[in-house]
XYZ file of C-alpha atoms in Angstrom:
706
model
C -20.333 -29.212 2.519
C -17.617 -27.277 4.335
C -19.337 -24.037 3.347
C -22.629 -25.193 4.859
C -20.799 -26.349 7.983
C -19.443 -22.819 8.418
C -22.947 -21.384 8.014
C -24.425 -23.884 10.489
C -21.606 -23.152 12.944
C -22.391 -19.422 12.748
C -26.031 -20.098 13.637
C -25.118 -22.482 16.462
C -22.636 -20.025 17.958
C -25.259 -17.293 18.009
C -27.639 -19.669 19.802
C -24.834 -20.678 22.173
C -24.133 -17.046 23.074
C -27.761 -16.637 24.122
C -27.754 -19.822 26.178
C -24.481 -18.847 27.825
C -26.009 -15.534 28.866
C -28.529 -17.437 30.981
C -25.663 -18.579 33.219
C -25.165 -14.951 34.234
C -28.532 -14.888 35.973
C -27.869 -18.125 37.832
C -24.397 -17.070 38.938
C -25.633 -13.654 40.054
C -28.233 -15.350 42.265
C -25.516 -17.468 43.896
C -23.442 -14.340 44.444
C -26.354 -12.581 46.167
C -26.969 -15.649 48.349
C -23.339 -15.774 49.496
C -23.506 -12.147 50.555
C -26.363 -12.991 52.926
C -24.553 -15.923 54.639
C -24.198 -15.341 58.431
C -20.598 -14.650 59.350
C -19.510 -16.733 62.323
C -16.793 -19.192 63.385
C -14.276 -17.886 60.882
C -16.882 -17.601 58.182
C -15.458 -14.267 57.022
C -12.473 -15.885 55.326
C -14.660 -18.592 53.821
C -17.115 -16.014 52.534
C -14.341 -13.889 51.021
C -12.973 -16.946 49.248
C -16.414 -17.810 47.893
C -17.045 -14.255 46.711
C -13.635 -14.130 45.085
C -14.327 -17.368 43.247
C -17.776 -16.172 42.236
C -16.587 -12.909 40.750
C -16.749 -13.933 37.199
C -20.038 -12.459 35.890
C -17.823 -10.026 33.996
C -15.874 -12.911 32.516
C -19.113 -14.646 31.578
C -20.338 -11.496 29.850
C -17.110 -11.321 27.919
C -17.483 -15.004 27.039
C -20.996 -14.337 25.710
C -19.679 -11.656 23.379
C -16.699 -13.792 22.394
C -19.037 -16.576 21.271
C -21.225 -14.013 19.511
C -18.147 -12.608 17.779
C -17.173 -16.124 16.730
C -20.619 -16.435 15.161
C -20.020 -13.250 13.192
C -16.562 -14.366 12.105
C -17.910 -17.719 10.906
C -20.675 -15.896 9.026
C -18.069 -13.729 7.279
C -16.017 -16.802 6.322
C -19.098 -18.659 5.097
C -20.219 -15.667 3.026
C -16.810 -15.222 1.413
C -16.546 -18.962 0.714
C -19.911 -19.231 -1.049
C -19.279 -16.045 -3.049
C -15.958 -17.411 -4.254
C -17.394 -20.842 -5.044
C -20.221 -19.379 -7.201
C -22.294 -22.447 -6.276
C -25.476 -23.131 -4.342
C -25.388 -25.589 -1.443
C -28.607 -27.295 -0.341
C -29.583 -29.446 2.612
C -32.531 -30.601 4.701
C -32.964 -30.379 8.472
C -35.476 -32.714 10.092
C -36.873 -30.140 12.530
C -40.051 -29.003 10.807
C -43.345 -30.823 10.551
C -43.038 -34.575 9.919
C -44.082 -34.110 6.297
C -42.286 -30.777 5.842
C -38.614 -30.695 6.903
C -36.693 -27.466 6.817
C -35.025 -26.926 3.468
C -31.732 -25.025 3.394
C -30.097 -23.235 0.493
C -26.875 -21.247 0.708
C -26.067 -19.393 -2.498
C -24.375 -16.183 -3.593
C -27.271 -13.932 -2.577
C -27.609 -15.351 0.922
C -23.804 -15.509 1.215
C -23.493 -11.792 0.498
C -25.992 -10.956 3.237
C -24.206 -13.429 5.527
C -21.166 -11.219 4.994
C -23.144 -8.104 5.974
C -24.526 -9.736 9.126
C -21.161 -11.199 10.081
C -19.212 -7.935 9.900
C -21.812 -6.129 12.018
C -21.928 -8.918 14.613
C -18.123 -8.958 14.929
C -18.121 -5.189 15.562
C -20.925 -5.481 18.124
C -19.149 -8.330 19.928
C -16.064 -6.140 20.355
C -18.152 -3.151 21.426
C -20.635 -4.897 23.704
C -18.678 -5.808 26.882
C -17.795 -2.213 27.629
C -21.231 -0.893 26.742
C -23.322 -3.267 28.880
C -21.325 -2.448 32.015
C -23.387 0.726 32.328
C -26.555 -1.300 33.029
C -27.582 -2.187 36.567
C -28.031 -5.934 36.835
C -31.052 -5.589 39.144
C -32.995 -3.398 36.693
C -31.675 -4.677 33.384
C -30.393 -8.234 33.697
C -27.731 -9.149 31.192
C -29.245 -12.619 30.838
C -32.236 -11.128 29.024
C -30.108 -8.913 26.800
C -27.640 -11.667 25.924
C -30.279 -14.321 25.336
C -32.388 -12.317 22.919
C -29.348 -10.852 21.168
C -28.200 -14.395 20.363
C -31.677 -15.411 19.213
C -31.967 -12.232 17.141
C -28.726 -12.915 15.286
C -29.628 -16.578 14.847
C -33.012 -15.609 13.406
C -31.425 -13.318 10.816
C -28.957 -15.988 9.751
C -31.696 -18.616 9.481
C -33.796 -16.308 7.289
C -30.865 -16.170 4.881
C -30.585 -19.976 4.844
C -34.288 -20.803 4.480
C -35.313 -22.506 1.238
C -38.997 -23.031 1.907
C -41.799 -20.730 3.008
C -42.475 -22.607 6.268
C -38.863 -22.449 7.474
C -38.556 -18.846 6.249
C -41.496 -17.665 8.349
C -40.293 -19.498 11.466
C -36.904 -17.805 11.177
C -38.584 -14.471 10.353
C -40.735 -14.645 13.472
C -37.748 -15.624 15.609
C -35.950 -12.522 14.365
C -38.983 -10.272 14.950
C -39.972 -11.542 18.399
C -36.405 -11.574 19.723
C -35.871 -7.984 18.550
C -39.163 -6.996 20.239
C -37.757 -8.026 23.631
C -34.574 -6.089 22.869
C -36.542 -2.937 22.054
C -38.496 -3.397 25.311
C -35.341 -4.116 27.320
C -35.607 -0.904 29.377
C -39.310 -1.498 29.901
C -39.667 0.753 32.947
C -39.969 3.676 30.519
C -43.504 3.999 29.064
C -42.092 5.322 25.771
C -40.064 2.136 25.399
C -43.107 -0.062 25.976
C -45.099 1.954 23.449
C -42.315 1.727 20.864
C -41.939 -2.019 21.421
C -45.677 -2.612 21.053
C -45.819 -0.540 17.860
C -42.851 -2.442 16.456
C -44.349 -5.841 17.269
C -47.745 -4.854 15.876
C -46.332 -3.709 12.537
C -43.926 -6.649 12.409
C -46.820 -9.089 12.716
C -48.903 -7.234 10.134
C -45.923 -7.412 7.791
C -45.442 -11.109 8.542
C -49.089 -11.743 7.688
C -48.605 -10.001 4.328
C -45.519 -12.139 3.611
C -47.447 -15.315 4.456
C -50.212 -14.275 2.079
C -47.617 -13.543 -0.612
C -46.160 -17.019 -0.215
C -49.699 -18.365 -0.188
C -50.425 -16.854 -3.597
C -47.366 -18.589 -5.026
C -48.113 -21.858 -3.240
C -51.656 -21.969 -4.640
C -50.157 -22.291 -8.129
C -47.283 -24.572 -7.100
C -46.791 -28.087 -5.823
C -45.383 -27.459 -2.344
C -43.857 -24.782 -0.156
C -40.226 -25.217 -1.129
C -38.670 -22.360 -3.050
C -37.902 -24.727 -5.930
C -41.614 -25.486 -6.174
C -42.573 -21.824 -5.861
C -40.231 -20.930 -8.726
C -42.246 -23.251 -10.963
C -45.560 -21.538 -10.155
C -47.340 -20.408 -13.311
C -48.995 -17.135 -12.307
C -51.015 -14.769 -14.403
C -50.012 -11.129 -14.464
C -52.788 -10.250 -12.019
C -51.847 -12.885 -9.449
C -48.152 -12.142 -9.825
C -48.865 -8.465 -9.176
C -50.922 -9.359 -6.098
C -48.048 -11.466 -4.788
C -45.625 -8.606 -5.460
C -47.797 -6.079 -3.594
C -48.100 -8.400 -0.591
C -44.342 -8.983 -0.537
C -43.672 -5.270 -0.872
C -46.014 -4.561 2.049
C -44.470 -7.237 4.258
C -40.802 -6.711 3.519
C -41.212 -2.949 3.058
C -42.757 -2.655 6.514
C -39.752 -4.382 8.064
C -37.331 -2.345 5.920
C -38.979 0.958 6.905
C -40.189 2.247 3.562
C -42.514 5.291 3.632
C -45.381 5.369 4.654
C -45.042 2.143 6.683
C -41.905 3.348 8.441
C -43.372 4.827 11.611
C -42.133 2.056 13.915
C -38.521 2.660 12.956
C -37.903 6.130 14.483
C -39.743 4.957 17.602
C -38.009 1.598 18.165
C -34.399 2.312 17.201
C -33.792 5.193 19.640
C -35.019 3.260 22.704
C -33.098 0.028 22.119
C -29.545 -0.389 23.462
C -27.123 1.226 21.033
C -25.476 -1.982 19.844
C -28.942 -3.449 19.230
C -29.954 -0.301 17.350
C -26.848 -0.818 15.212
C -27.891 -4.397 14.431
C -31.500 -3.437 13.732
C -30.750 -0.471 11.509
C -27.571 -1.743 9.920
C -28.485 -5.416 9.489
C -32.133 -6.290 10.115
C -33.339 -3.799 7.520
C -31.006 -5.480 5.015
C -32.539 -8.859 5.809
C -35.861 -7.336 4.741
C -34.199 -6.127 1.531
C -32.894 -9.660 1.041
C -36.421 -11.027 1.395
C -37.786 -8.647 -1.226
C -34.960 -9.447 -3.662
C -35.388 -13.182 -3.109
C -39.136 -12.948 -3.638
C -39.137 -10.667 -6.693
C -35.969 -11.593 -8.576
C -35.831 -15.292 -7.680
C -39.298 -16.688 -6.919
C -41.268 -14.433 -9.288
C -39.553 -15.305 -12.537
C -41.255 -12.664 -14.730
C -40.580 -9.103 -13.582
C -42.882 -6.329 -14.851
C -41.729 -2.766 -15.387
C -44.771 -1.439 -13.519
C -43.389 -3.051 -10.358
C -40.167 -1.172 -10.912
C -42.067 2.090 -11.182
C -43.753 1.385 -7.830
C -40.391 0.730 -6.175
C -38.874 3.775 -7.861
C -41.625 6.128 -6.656
C -41.748 4.711 -3.120
C -37.970 4.760 -2.907
C -37.794 8.373 -4.072
C -40.390 9.474 -1.516
C -38.647 7.517 1.237
C -35.183 8.843 0.389
C -36.232 12.470 0.227
C -38.725 12.288 3.079
C -36.381 10.310 5.317
C -33.536 12.812 5.142
C -35.902 15.791 5.557
C -37.358 14.246 8.704
C -33.851 13.384 9.910
C -32.761 17.012 9.646
C -35.444 18.123 12.098
C -34.536 15.659 14.861
C -32.646 16.883 17.959
C -32.294 13.298 19.251
C -29.208 11.684 17.721
C -30.479 8.103 17.498
C -33.856 9.220 16.185
C -32.026 11.229 13.521
C -29.998 8.155 12.560
C -33.191 6.086 12.408
C -34.793 8.490 9.933
C -31.529 8.457 7.989
C -31.992 4.699 7.622
C -35.360 5.404 5.990
C -33.490 7.594 3.503
C -30.903 4.939 2.672
C -33.492 2.179 2.359
C -35.296 4.489 -0.051
C -32.141 4.753 -2.167
C -31.866 0.953 -2.246
C -35.507 0.612 -3.316
C -35.018 3.263 -6.007
C -32.175 1.368 -7.621
C -33.993 -1.953 -7.298
C -36.858 -0.315 -9.170
C -34.468 0.766 -11.911
C -33.151 -2.799 -12.120
C -36.709 -4.104 -12.564
C -37.468 -1.517 -15.248
C -34.358 -2.336 -17.277
C -34.865 -6.071 -16.836
C -38.490 -5.947 -18.009
C -37.508 -3.849 -21.043
C -34.839 -6.268 -22.194
C -31.644 -4.688 -20.879
C -30.279 -7.333 -18.491
C -26.821 -5.770 -18.309
C -28.226 -2.470 -17.033
C -30.507 -4.444 -14.702
C -27.375 -6.126 -13.332
C -25.842 -2.686 -12.779
C -28.918 -1.546 -10.844
C -29.007 -4.691 -8.720
C -25.280 -4.374 -8.026
C -25.652 -0.721 -6.996
C -28.528 -1.576 -4.632
C -26.625 -4.444 -3.013
C -23.445 -2.404 -2.709
C -25.356 0.425 -1.011
C -26.913 -2.099 1.375
C -23.410 -3.283 2.260
C -22.111 0.263 2.692
C -25.076 1.359 4.754
C -24.504 -1.550 7.115
C -20.940 -0.338 7.696
C -21.434 3.369 8.258
C -24.766 3.093 10.045
C -23.302 0.587 12.518
C -20.382 2.981 12.985
C -22.691 5.926 13.708
C -25.019 4.032 16.053
C -22.104 2.616 18.032
C -20.608 6.110 18.152
C -23.939 7.413 19.444
C -23.761 4.752 22.154
C -20.361 6.053 23.269
C -21.717 9.602 23.399
C -24.706 8.470 25.436
C -22.378 6.449 27.677
C -20.191 9.494 28.404
C -22.691 12.365 28.321
C -25.834 10.555 29.541
C -27.935 12.182 26.855
C -28.769 11.855 23.174
C -29.987 15.437 22.818
C -27.722 17.150 20.286
C -28.479 20.532 21.874
C -26.885 19.283 25.104
C -23.572 18.449 23.455
C -20.838 20.529 21.865
C -17.071 20.958 22.045
C -16.422 17.222 22.295
C -13.656 17.202 19.687
C -11.233 18.449 22.386
C -12.434 16.019 25.042
C -13.071 12.933 22.899
C -10.671 13.271 19.943
C -10.658 9.601 18.898
C -14.436 9.290 18.978
C -14.811 12.551 17.058
C -12.424 11.430 14.316
C -14.137 8.043 13.898
C -17.580 9.638 13.987
C -16.410 12.102 11.313
C -15.541 9.173 9.033
C -19.070 7.839 9.495
C -20.546 11.264 8.721
C -18.460 11.604 5.557
C -19.363 8.079 4.456
C -23.091 8.549 4.903
C -22.827 11.953 3.168
C -21.429 10.164 0.076
C -18.179 12.089 -0.050
C -15.387 10.759 -2.298
C -12.789 8.390 -0.826
C -15.463 6.707 1.282
C -17.713 3.784 0.479
C -21.016 5.666 0.431
C -19.877 7.716 -2.556
C -19.190 4.676 -4.759
C -22.600 3.047 -4.339
C -24.504 6.304 -4.875
C -22.308 7.030 -7.914
C -23.284 3.643 -9.307
C -26.938 4.469 -8.611
C -26.597 7.687 -10.633
C -24.872 5.801 -13.446
C -27.824 3.396 -13.545
C -30.343 6.229 -13.779
C -28.342 8.019 -16.485
C -28.838 5.080 -18.867
C -32.503 6.039 -19.288
C -31.932 7.026 -22.915
C -31.998 3.344 -23.965
C -35.703 3.086 -23.060
C -38.467 3.741 -25.573
C -41.206 4.395 -23.021
C -41.810 8.146 -22.787
C -43.246 7.938 -19.277
C -40.141 6.174 -17.988
C -37.848 8.562 -19.843
C -39.550 11.412 -17.959
C -39.926 9.744 -14.559
C -36.411 8.363 -14.076
C -34.612 11.747 -14.508
C -36.967 13.239 -11.913
C -36.042 10.472 -9.491
C -32.354 10.986 -10.275
C -32.742 14.693 -9.488
C -34.468 13.792 -6.220
C -31.564 11.476 -5.428
C -29.126 14.326 -6.023
C -31.168 16.573 -3.731
C -31.231 13.796 -1.132
C -27.444 13.508 -1.235
C -27.063 17.279 -0.753
C -29.518 17.320 2.154
C -27.747 14.349 3.742
C -24.480 16.264 3.644
C -26.161 19.280 5.276
C -27.781 17.045 7.895
C -24.510 15.487 8.976
C -22.711 18.816 8.910
C -25.263 19.766 11.546
C -24.683 16.524 13.458
C -20.907 16.762 13.584
C -20.802 20.532 14.084
C -23.342 20.591 16.907
C -21.850 17.623 18.744
C -18.110 18.040 18.393
C -17.415 21.677 17.515
C -18.039 24.917 19.375
C -18.470 25.178 23.138
C -20.045 22.631 25.501
C -23.748 23.204 25.975
C -24.129 21.227 29.211
C -22.215 20.277 32.334
C -21.818 16.688 31.140
C -20.263 17.907 27.902
C -17.797 20.031 29.833
C -16.651 17.041 31.872
C -16.792 14.424 29.109
C -13.755 12.235 28.528
C -12.745 9.562 26.072
C -14.317 6.221 26.894
C -12.044 3.998 28.978
C -13.006 0.713 27.342
C -10.677 0.102 24.392
C -13.021 -2.438 22.838
C -15.699 0.175 22.196
C -13.236 2.327 20.274
C -11.775 -0.714 18.519
C -15.211 -1.568 17.091
C -15.506 1.956 15.693
C -11.991 1.756 14.265
C -12.823 -1.527 12.532
C -15.940 -0.110 10.869
C -14.289 3.215 10.003
C -11.366 1.370 8.442
C -13.741 -0.713 6.322
C -15.619 2.414 5.202
C -12.357 3.889 3.944
C -10.977 0.609 2.560
C -14.031 -0.175 0.434
C -14.171 3.439 -0.671
C -10.682 3.040 -2.111
C -11.004 -0.569 -3.317
C -14.696 -0.971 -4.284
C -13.876 -3.467 -7.021
C -13.338 -6.165 -4.377
C -17.026 -6.078 -3.439
C -18.229 -5.441 -6.979
C -16.436 -8.559 -8.202
C -18.307 -10.606 -5.595
C -21.601 -8.910 -6.461
C -21.176 -9.907 -10.092
C -21.743 -13.478 -8.935
C -25.017 -12.459 -7.280
C -26.188 -10.673 -10.437
C -25.313 -13.703 -12.533
C -27.338 -15.943 -10.202
C -30.471 -13.772 -10.207
C -30.434 -12.138 -13.645
C -28.080 -14.357 -15.598
C -25.994 -11.340 -16.555
C -22.925 -9.565 -15.189
C -21.405 -6.178 -15.831
C -19.298 -5.665 -18.953
C -15.822 -7.128 -19.016
C -14.268 -3.684 -18.941
C -16.189 -2.758 -15.767
C -13.323 -4.094 -13.690
C -10.489 -2.992 -15.949
C -8.065 -3.210 -13.067
C -8.005 -2.852 -9.332
C -7.847 0.949 -9.662
C -10.559 1.703 -12.270
C -14.323 1.352 -12.063
C -16.300 1.665 -15.321
C -19.874 0.448 -14.713
C -21.072 0.810 -18.313
C -17.943 1.468 -20.352
C -14.758 3.454 -19.983
C -15.988 5.798 -22.752
C -19.148 6.795 -20.857
C -18.046 7.083 -17.238
C -15.279 5.786 -15.051
C -14.013 6.460 -11.563
C -10.634 5.787 -9.976
C -10.628 6.194 -6.194
C -6.879 5.586 -6.134
C -6.235 8.581 -8.380
C -8.662 10.696 -6.345
C -6.782 9.720 -3.178
C -3.452 10.618 -4.784
C -4.887 13.966 -5.894
C -6.171 14.725 -2.388
C -2.808 13.846 -0.834
C -0.968 16.069 -3.329
C -3.382 18.947 -2.640
C -2.942 18.541 1.123
C 0.842 18.419 0.809
C 0.896 21.531 -1.390
C -1.405 23.389 1.013
C 0.778 22.418 3.979
C 3.895 23.578 2.150
C 2.274 26.828 1.064
C 1.146 27.717 4.578
C 4.549 26.840 6.045
C 6.763 28.145 3.257
C 8.042 31.142 5.271
C 10.412 30.440 8.183
C 8.371 32.716 10.455
C 5.201 30.602 10.047
C 6.687 27.226 10.976
C 5.575 27.663 14.580
C 1.802 27.434 14.939
C 0.287 30.415 16.726
C -2.716 29.896 18.972
C -5.098 32.662 19.974
C -8.505 33.069 21.519
C -11.513 32.698 19.238
C -12.822 36.017 17.932
C -15.868 36.969 20.004
C -17.260 39.602 17.585
C -16.823 42.276 20.247
C -19.347 40.787 22.670
C -16.801 40.341 25.427
C -16.484 36.554 25.584
C -18.183 33.654 23.866
C -20.649 31.375 25.592
C -22.742 28.392 24.552
C -25.923 30.452 24.127
C -24.356 32.299 21.202
C -24.141 29.097 19.168
C -26.634 27.721 16.705
C -29.110 25.212 18.061
C -30.585 22.368 16.002
C -33.751 24.326 15.285
C -31.757 27.442 14.303
C -29.502 25.470 11.953
C -32.434 23.849 10.160
C -34.627 26.971 10.005
C -33.876 27.729 6.303
C -34.762 24.157 5.326
C -37.873 24.338 7.493
C -39.032 27.418 5.646
C -38.355 25.949 2.184
C -39.905 22.519 2.810
C -42.573 23.664 5.284
C -45.286 21.417 3.826
C -43.255 18.258 4.426
C -43.809 18.299 8.192
C -46.539 19.130 10.667
C -44.888 22.067 12.441
C -46.027 23.540 15.745
C -43.842 26.584 16.438
C -44.607 28.826 19.416
C -42.810 31.894 20.756
C -43.881 33.168 24.189
C -42.625 36.563 25.392
C -42.754 37.909 28.936
C -43.041 41.679 28.926
C -42.128 44.132 31.633
C -42.002 47.867 32.187
C -44.647 50.480 32.676
C -46.207 49.969 29.258
C -45.092 46.360 28.835
C -42.698 47.454 26.158
C -39.605 45.616 27.393
C -39.042 41.922 26.808
C -37.869 40.186 29.967
C -37.691 36.615 28.626
C -38.529 34.580 25.556
C -39.576 30.928 25.428
C -39.379 29.085 22.132
C -40.988 25.709 21.439
C -40.810 23.716 18.220
C -42.511 20.395 17.556
C -42.182 18.582 14.230
C -44.424 15.588 13.519
C -44.818 13.043 10.766
C -47.775 13.465 8.392
C -48.335 9.716 8.427
C -49.637 9.662 11.989
C -52.691 11.966 11.672
C -53.480 11.166 8.038
C -52.987 7.410 7.910
C -52.555 5.680 11.250
C -54.859 7.684 13.489
C -57.877 7.200 11.158
C -57.099 3.470 11.076
C -56.888 3.395 14.875
C -60.175 5.304 15.240
C -61.856 2.959 12.757
C -60.665 -0.144 14.599
C -61.819 1.279 17.932
C -65.241 2.124 16.493
C -65.574 -1.343 14.995
C -64.549 -2.900 18.309
C -67.221 -0.925 20.129
C -69.855 -2.074 17.630
C -68.793 -5.703 17.932
C -68.693 -5.359 21.696
C -72.438 -4.744 21.750
C -73.090 -8.441 21.168
C -71.699 -9.080 24.670
C -74.867 -8.241 26.583
C -74.197 -10.498 29.568
C -77.638 -12.132 29.119
C -77.517 -15.939 28.879
C -80.729 -16.043 26.825
C -79.160 -13.816 24.162
C -76.094 -16.095 24.013
C -78.333 -19.163 23.640
C -80.120 -17.353 20.831
C -76.750 -16.773 19.103
C -76.011 -20.479 19.357
C -79.439 -21.434 18.020
C -79.196 -19.097 15.007
C -75.653 -20.307 14.254
C -76.786 -23.937 14.405
C -79.674 -23.282 12.015
C -77.369 -21.522 9.543
C -74.817 -24.332 9.679
C -77.500 -26.982 9.109
C -78.799 -25.019 6.149
C -75.295 -24.729 4.667
C -74.640 -28.452 5.117
C -77.939 -29.349 3.485
C -77.121 -27.429 0.288
């Protein structure tokens, strides 16, 4: 029970952090009241003493994040404990309906996602105190931010603990509604209100689909507990209906194409540490829900389901990174990048389903392990990048990449940590993103064991798309790092930017960057834990020689493919040392010579000579022109006697998502038309309303009499 106590303590601490944040509002009101006290009869000294004693809103804010960080730490400990125990812990909480208490189950799968949530929450708790100081208490009260952050984290943790459909949906709604208020935190901006409404609308549509999916299972089971749902005897048709509903509900929350449109709208407008939690953690909770539903509750997995996940994942991965490349807003770019990485996870889950349905449980375990490992890695480097984006916004007061530049000289620590995040998300060796994508490729390369000709043709195409996605991701984040940190400053704020003063904000980035490198070098630590998850869900683990030692990774067998990050690291260090020696081998070159950057004979460089975002991505825009809706306009002002001289040029580029005009706008127009038709029954005439009642009564009497 100690493991469950740790999990409960994590949930309670997250609740406590939200409740503690409410004290900020009360104390701030007292502070404002003291400032208005009339000063007379020596009241100045008394007032100063009172104000001095009341100056602890900052300390209360720090206490809120300390309690939140304690919640994350307890979640990490609980996750590690249950993964090591390889057991499932169950309990009941008497908080539900009188005849339906909340059922709790804490097993290897939920423990692994506890670990993901916990690490992200610890990083956010270190980062948060410095970040929230930029908000004005009158416009953006910390009580609201702290309260709903605590409820948001608590909702995610409760989703992972739920062992019945009723409790699961309560926790799911708590997570969704709390995150809605966080997206709408800066509600004075109309774009924020629109994004929050869109997010809530799609979250509720997804929740309805999940409820219907549970309802299909419950109609063939004796109760709403997950144990009862596992015993449901479904036909192939009903099982497929349940799968489609679950895919719609969880896929909408995860941001899979084409139901991803809320994600690039909501993530950029939320506070940066909330964006990190939403993109890095909340999307993984949706992945957890899909895995729990398909691999645990639906006992028989069909290969056709895997094909659906494979195709949707491929489209999402490739489409997500292509849309990310076109974005000049940093957080919007990172949001679309999350669509790409969720697509990769869905691709590998589809491969796991295909291998499992065709009788290859060991390869299915490899696919499941690769998907879970990429979910873990994405949580690390996406939190790192979103928190880094928050520092940039904090210092430069903008998220427009075209307004940045040259920050590597002014913010060297931030640039180095952000570079680690860019290399991790680009799947470069020595970092964690490479290992999980390498495992995904190894899963796809085992296609030769299948007898189905369609699958043997489809899977290599998806693997090729994954390779293209990885290459485009590298190009995308070359653009991100180059535009932001290299070259010359493109704005006055960039010229005056300095490293952030708050050490906690940098410490959070250092923690995540260190983990990205550590798990890139020692991936077997996570893979060993994930073997327990695969054994729980599939009943199979990777081969014994997969973890030959702490330095070798052989997912199928050492004869087919193996990878040693330690040896790669040693090789890189030797190459760097040799290069350093070669460049400094002559005594005359030991002193580094600095000179002005070559200006190509133009007489001095300036920021206008540099590539912009649209210029950098122009070749990709020409090649993949059909992927986007592109509105590109060039306006020229002419001068001279015959208007032959160009005095100025104005360039405008707008890139839109195909999903809006082709899917969502027709749905919106249809709903509006239907609403207008239904609205005609409201004539305002009492005789018409009495007629409605009379006709309804006659119909009901006729139905009862049958």
